[in-house]
Each structure stands twice: as structure tokens, then as C-alpha cells.
Short mmCIF file of C-alpha atoms in Angstrom, two decimals:
data_model
loop_
_atom_site.label_atom_id
_atom_site.label_comp_id
_atom_site.label_asym_id
_atom_site.label_seq_id
_atom_site.Cartn_x
_atom_site.Cartn_y
_atom_site.Cartn_z
CA MET A 1 245.89 94.05 148.93
CA ASN A 2 249.58 94.67 149.16
CA LEU A 3 251.75 92.05 147.44
CA SER A 4 255.49 92.02 147.60
CA LYS A 5 257.46 92.32 144.36
CA GLY A 6 258.37 88.62 144.48
CA LYS A 7 254.74 87.56 144.86
CA LYS A 8 253.69 89.80 141.95
CA VAL A 9 256.31 88.26 139.67
CA GLY A 10 255.25 84.78 140.75
CA LEU A 11 251.57 85.60 140.15
CA ILE A 12 252.27 87.04 136.68
CA PHE A 13 254.47 84.08 135.78
CA SER A 14 251.75 81.65 136.93
CA LEU A 15 249.10 83.44 134.87
CA ILE A 16 251.33 83.35 131.78
CA VAL A 17 251.96 79.61 132.23
CA ILE A 18 248.23 78.90 132.70
CA ALA A 19 247.24 81.04 129.68
CA GLY A 20 249.91 79.36 127.54
CA GLY A 21 248.72 75.92 128.59
CA LEU A 22 245.11 76.74 127.78
CA MET A 23 246.09 78.16 124.39
CA TYR A 24 248.16 75.04 123.61
CA LEU A 25 245.29 72.73 124.52
CA GLY A 26 242.70 74.79 122.68
CA LEU A 27 244.63 75.33 119.48
CA GLY A 28 246.05 71.81 119.43
CA GLN A 29 242.65 70.17 119.71
CA PHE A 30 241.10 72.66 117.33
CA GLY A 31 243.57 71.85 114.58
CA GLN A 32 243.06 68.09 114.91
CA ASN A 33 239.29 68.39 114.71
CA LEU A 34 239.10 70.53 111.59
CA VAL A 35 237.26 68.83 108.72
CA TYR A 36 237.32 70.70 105.43
CA PHE A 37 234.44 70.72 102.96
CA PHE A 38 234.99 70.00 99.26
CA THR A 39 232.92 69.40 96.13
CA PRO A 40 233.31 66.27 93.98
CA SER A 41 235.14 68.38 91.36
CA GLU A 42 237.74 69.36 93.93
CA VAL A 43 238.05 65.79 95.24
CA VAL A 44 238.82 64.25 91.82
CA SER A 45 241.68 66.69 91.42
CA PHE A 46 243.28 65.84 94.76
CA SER A 47 246.98 65.12 94.88
CA PRO A 48 248.19 62.00 96.74
CA ALA A 49 248.86 64.22 99.77
CA TYR A 50 245.08 64.27 100.43
CA TYR A 51 244.65 60.48 100.38
CA GLY A 52 243.42 59.23 103.73
CA LYS A 53 242.69 62.67 105.21
CA LYS A 54 239.33 63.20 106.86
CA ILE A 55 237.17 65.52 104.72
CA ARG A 56 233.54 66.29 103.92
CA VAL A 57 232.14 66.24 100.40
CA GLY A 58 228.79 67.69 99.41
CA GLY A 59 226.73 67.02 96.31
CA MET A 60 223.70 65.33 94.86
CA VAL A 61 223.19 61.55 95.01
CA VAL A 62 222.95 60.42 91.39
CA LYS A 63 219.61 58.78 90.56
CA GLY A 64 219.95 55.05 89.95
CA SER A 65 223.38 54.85 91.58
CA LEU A 66 222.38 53.63 95.04
CA GLN A 67 223.25 49.98 95.60
CA VAL A 68 222.65 48.16 98.87
CA VAL A 69 224.58 44.98 99.67
CA PRO A 70 221.97 42.47 100.91
CA ASN A 71 222.20 41.30 104.54
CA THR A 72 224.81 43.95 105.38
CA LEU A 73 224.83 47.62 106.27
CA LYS A 74 227.00 48.41 103.23
CA LEU A 75 225.84 50.64 100.43
CA SER A 76 227.44 52.48 97.56
CA PHE A 77 226.36 55.41 95.43
CA THR A 78 227.79 58.21 93.38
CA LEU A 79 227.86 61.83 94.37
CA THR A 80 227.98 64.69 91.86
CA ASP A 81 228.20 68.45 91.74
CA GLY A 82 227.18 68.56 88.09
CA ALA A 83 230.77 68.76 86.83
CA ALA A 84 232.33 65.65 88.41
CA THR A 85 231.10 62.42 89.97
CA ILE A 86 232.77 60.36 92.69
CA PRO A 87 231.98 56.85 93.92
CA VAL A 88 231.15 56.61 97.63
CA VAL A 89 231.02 53.51 99.81
CA PHE A 90 229.36 53.61 103.22
CA GLU A 91 228.75 51.12 105.98
CA GLY A 92 226.12 51.94 108.57
CA ILE A 93 222.59 53.18 108.79
CA PRO A 94 221.94 56.14 106.51
CA PRO A 95 219.62 58.93 107.69
CA ASP A 96 215.94 58.73 106.75
CA LEU A 97 216.21 61.73 104.41
CA PHE A 98 218.99 60.11 102.38
CA LYS A 99 217.63 59.36 98.89
CA GLU A 100 218.70 59.33 95.27
CA GLY A 101 218.39 62.70 93.59
CA LYS A 102 218.73 64.56 96.90
CA GLY A 103 221.59 66.48 98.43
CA ALA A 104 223.98 64.86 100.87
CA VAL A 105 227.19 65.65 102.67
CA VAL A 106 229.45 62.68 103.37
CA GLU A 107 232.38 62.56 105.77
CA GLY A 108 235.29 60.19 105.32
CA TYR A 109 238.42 59.90 103.21
CA TRP A 110 239.47 59.70 99.57
CA ASP A 111 241.84 56.87 98.69
CA SER A 112 244.36 56.15 95.96
CA GLN A 113 241.81 53.90 94.22
CA LYS A 114 239.73 57.05 93.55
CA GLN A 115 236.95 55.97 95.89
CA PHE A 116 235.46 57.86 98.84
CA HIS A 117 234.99 55.86 102.05
CA SER A 118 232.30 57.46 104.17
CA ASN A 119 231.57 56.86 107.83
CA LEU A 120 228.90 59.57 108.10
CA ILE A 121 226.11 60.74 105.79
CA MET A 122 224.29 63.99 106.41
CA ALA A 123 221.22 64.27 104.22
CA LYS A 124 220.08 67.68 103.16
CA HIS A 125 216.43 68.54 103.09
CA SER A 126 214.67 71.19 101.11
CA GLU A 127 215.68 74.70 102.05
CA ASP A 128 212.23 75.96 101.18
CA TYR A 129 210.27 76.12 104.41
CA MET A 130 206.65 77.07 104.21
CA PRO A 131 204.13 77.23 107.05
CA ILE A 132 201.37 74.62 106.77
CA GLU A 133 198.73 77.37 106.39
CA MET A 134 200.46 78.61 103.23
CA LYS A 135 200.74 75.06 101.87
CA ARG A 136 197.03 74.52 102.42
CA ALA A 137 196.35 77.80 100.65
CA GLY A 138 198.25 76.50 97.62
CA VAL A 139 201.06 79.06 97.73
CA GLN A 140 204.10 77.95 95.71
CA LEU A 141 207.63 79.08 96.56
CA PRO A 142 210.23 79.33 93.81
CA LYS A 143 212.33 76.17 93.71
CA LYS A 144 215.99 76.57 94.54
CA ASP A 145 218.56 74.20 93.19
CA LEU A 146 221.02 72.69 95.65
CA LEU A 147 223.79 72.77 93.07
CA LYS A 148 223.59 76.55 93.02
CA THR A 149 224.49 76.58 96.70
CA LEU A 150 227.52 74.38 96.04
CA GLN A 151 228.90 76.67 93.35
CA GLN A 152 230.83 79.71 94.42
#
């Protein structure tokens, strides 16, 4: 294929414009959809610049802290990493695995009233998988603590 010099320049220019447009769309959307993960200790030390920003917080649901508002889908609980505790409010249907004393990751925003407003709860299940044959045989795996996975 023999292209004239003018067609080659036009083709290269078109490819550069298309590649630039794709990079702009990809990087622009990527940046808007980033959600950072924090621990409750990091959240309580947030500056006002973080208020209202969409984040995820992981920790353990404190036993005895779960309160359900009757006849609504609202509930509140506290989340801890062992060093700090934050109050969380949520409206919706929590996942079946969500329980007190278990790990959870919540997505939402931290406000100036020092309260986390969640619109999504992701419950963590045990990381210790064991085939049913081993369970029946009575094999015990060493228990791992979720808080160890949250500490760096």
C-alpha cells in the first residue's frame, strides 16, 4: 500500500487524536471512580478536607452496638479496628453475613459531625476455608484474626 505523504500525516494525526481521546476518557473516568480504603483509626484523624468524600472503611462490628430503627430500613452500629471506633449509620438491606462481632467494609462518607454515612455494607466471612470432608474428620484450622489483616 502506497500512501502519499499528506495521507500519512493525516493518518498519524488521526491516530494521535483517537489515542488522546481514549486516554482522556479512560483516565478521567478512572479518577472519578476511585474509592480509597481506610481503617477507623485513620478516619477519626481526617481533616475537614475529607468530609463528604466517598471512601471505604473496614473493621469489626462492635458487639452490642447494632441498633435497628423499627419499621424502617435504617440501622446504626459502631465499627472498630481495635484502636478507634466510629459510629456508622446505614439505610438499606444489609447482607446476610452482616453480624455483630464480624468483619465488615462499609462505603460512604464521613461528615463533620464525626459520623459515617454508609450506602453499602460488604460483610466479610471467615477466611478459613475447609473442605467438608476435613470438617467431618474433625480437623481444626488455626484461627486467624481479621484485625491482623487490617494492620500493616
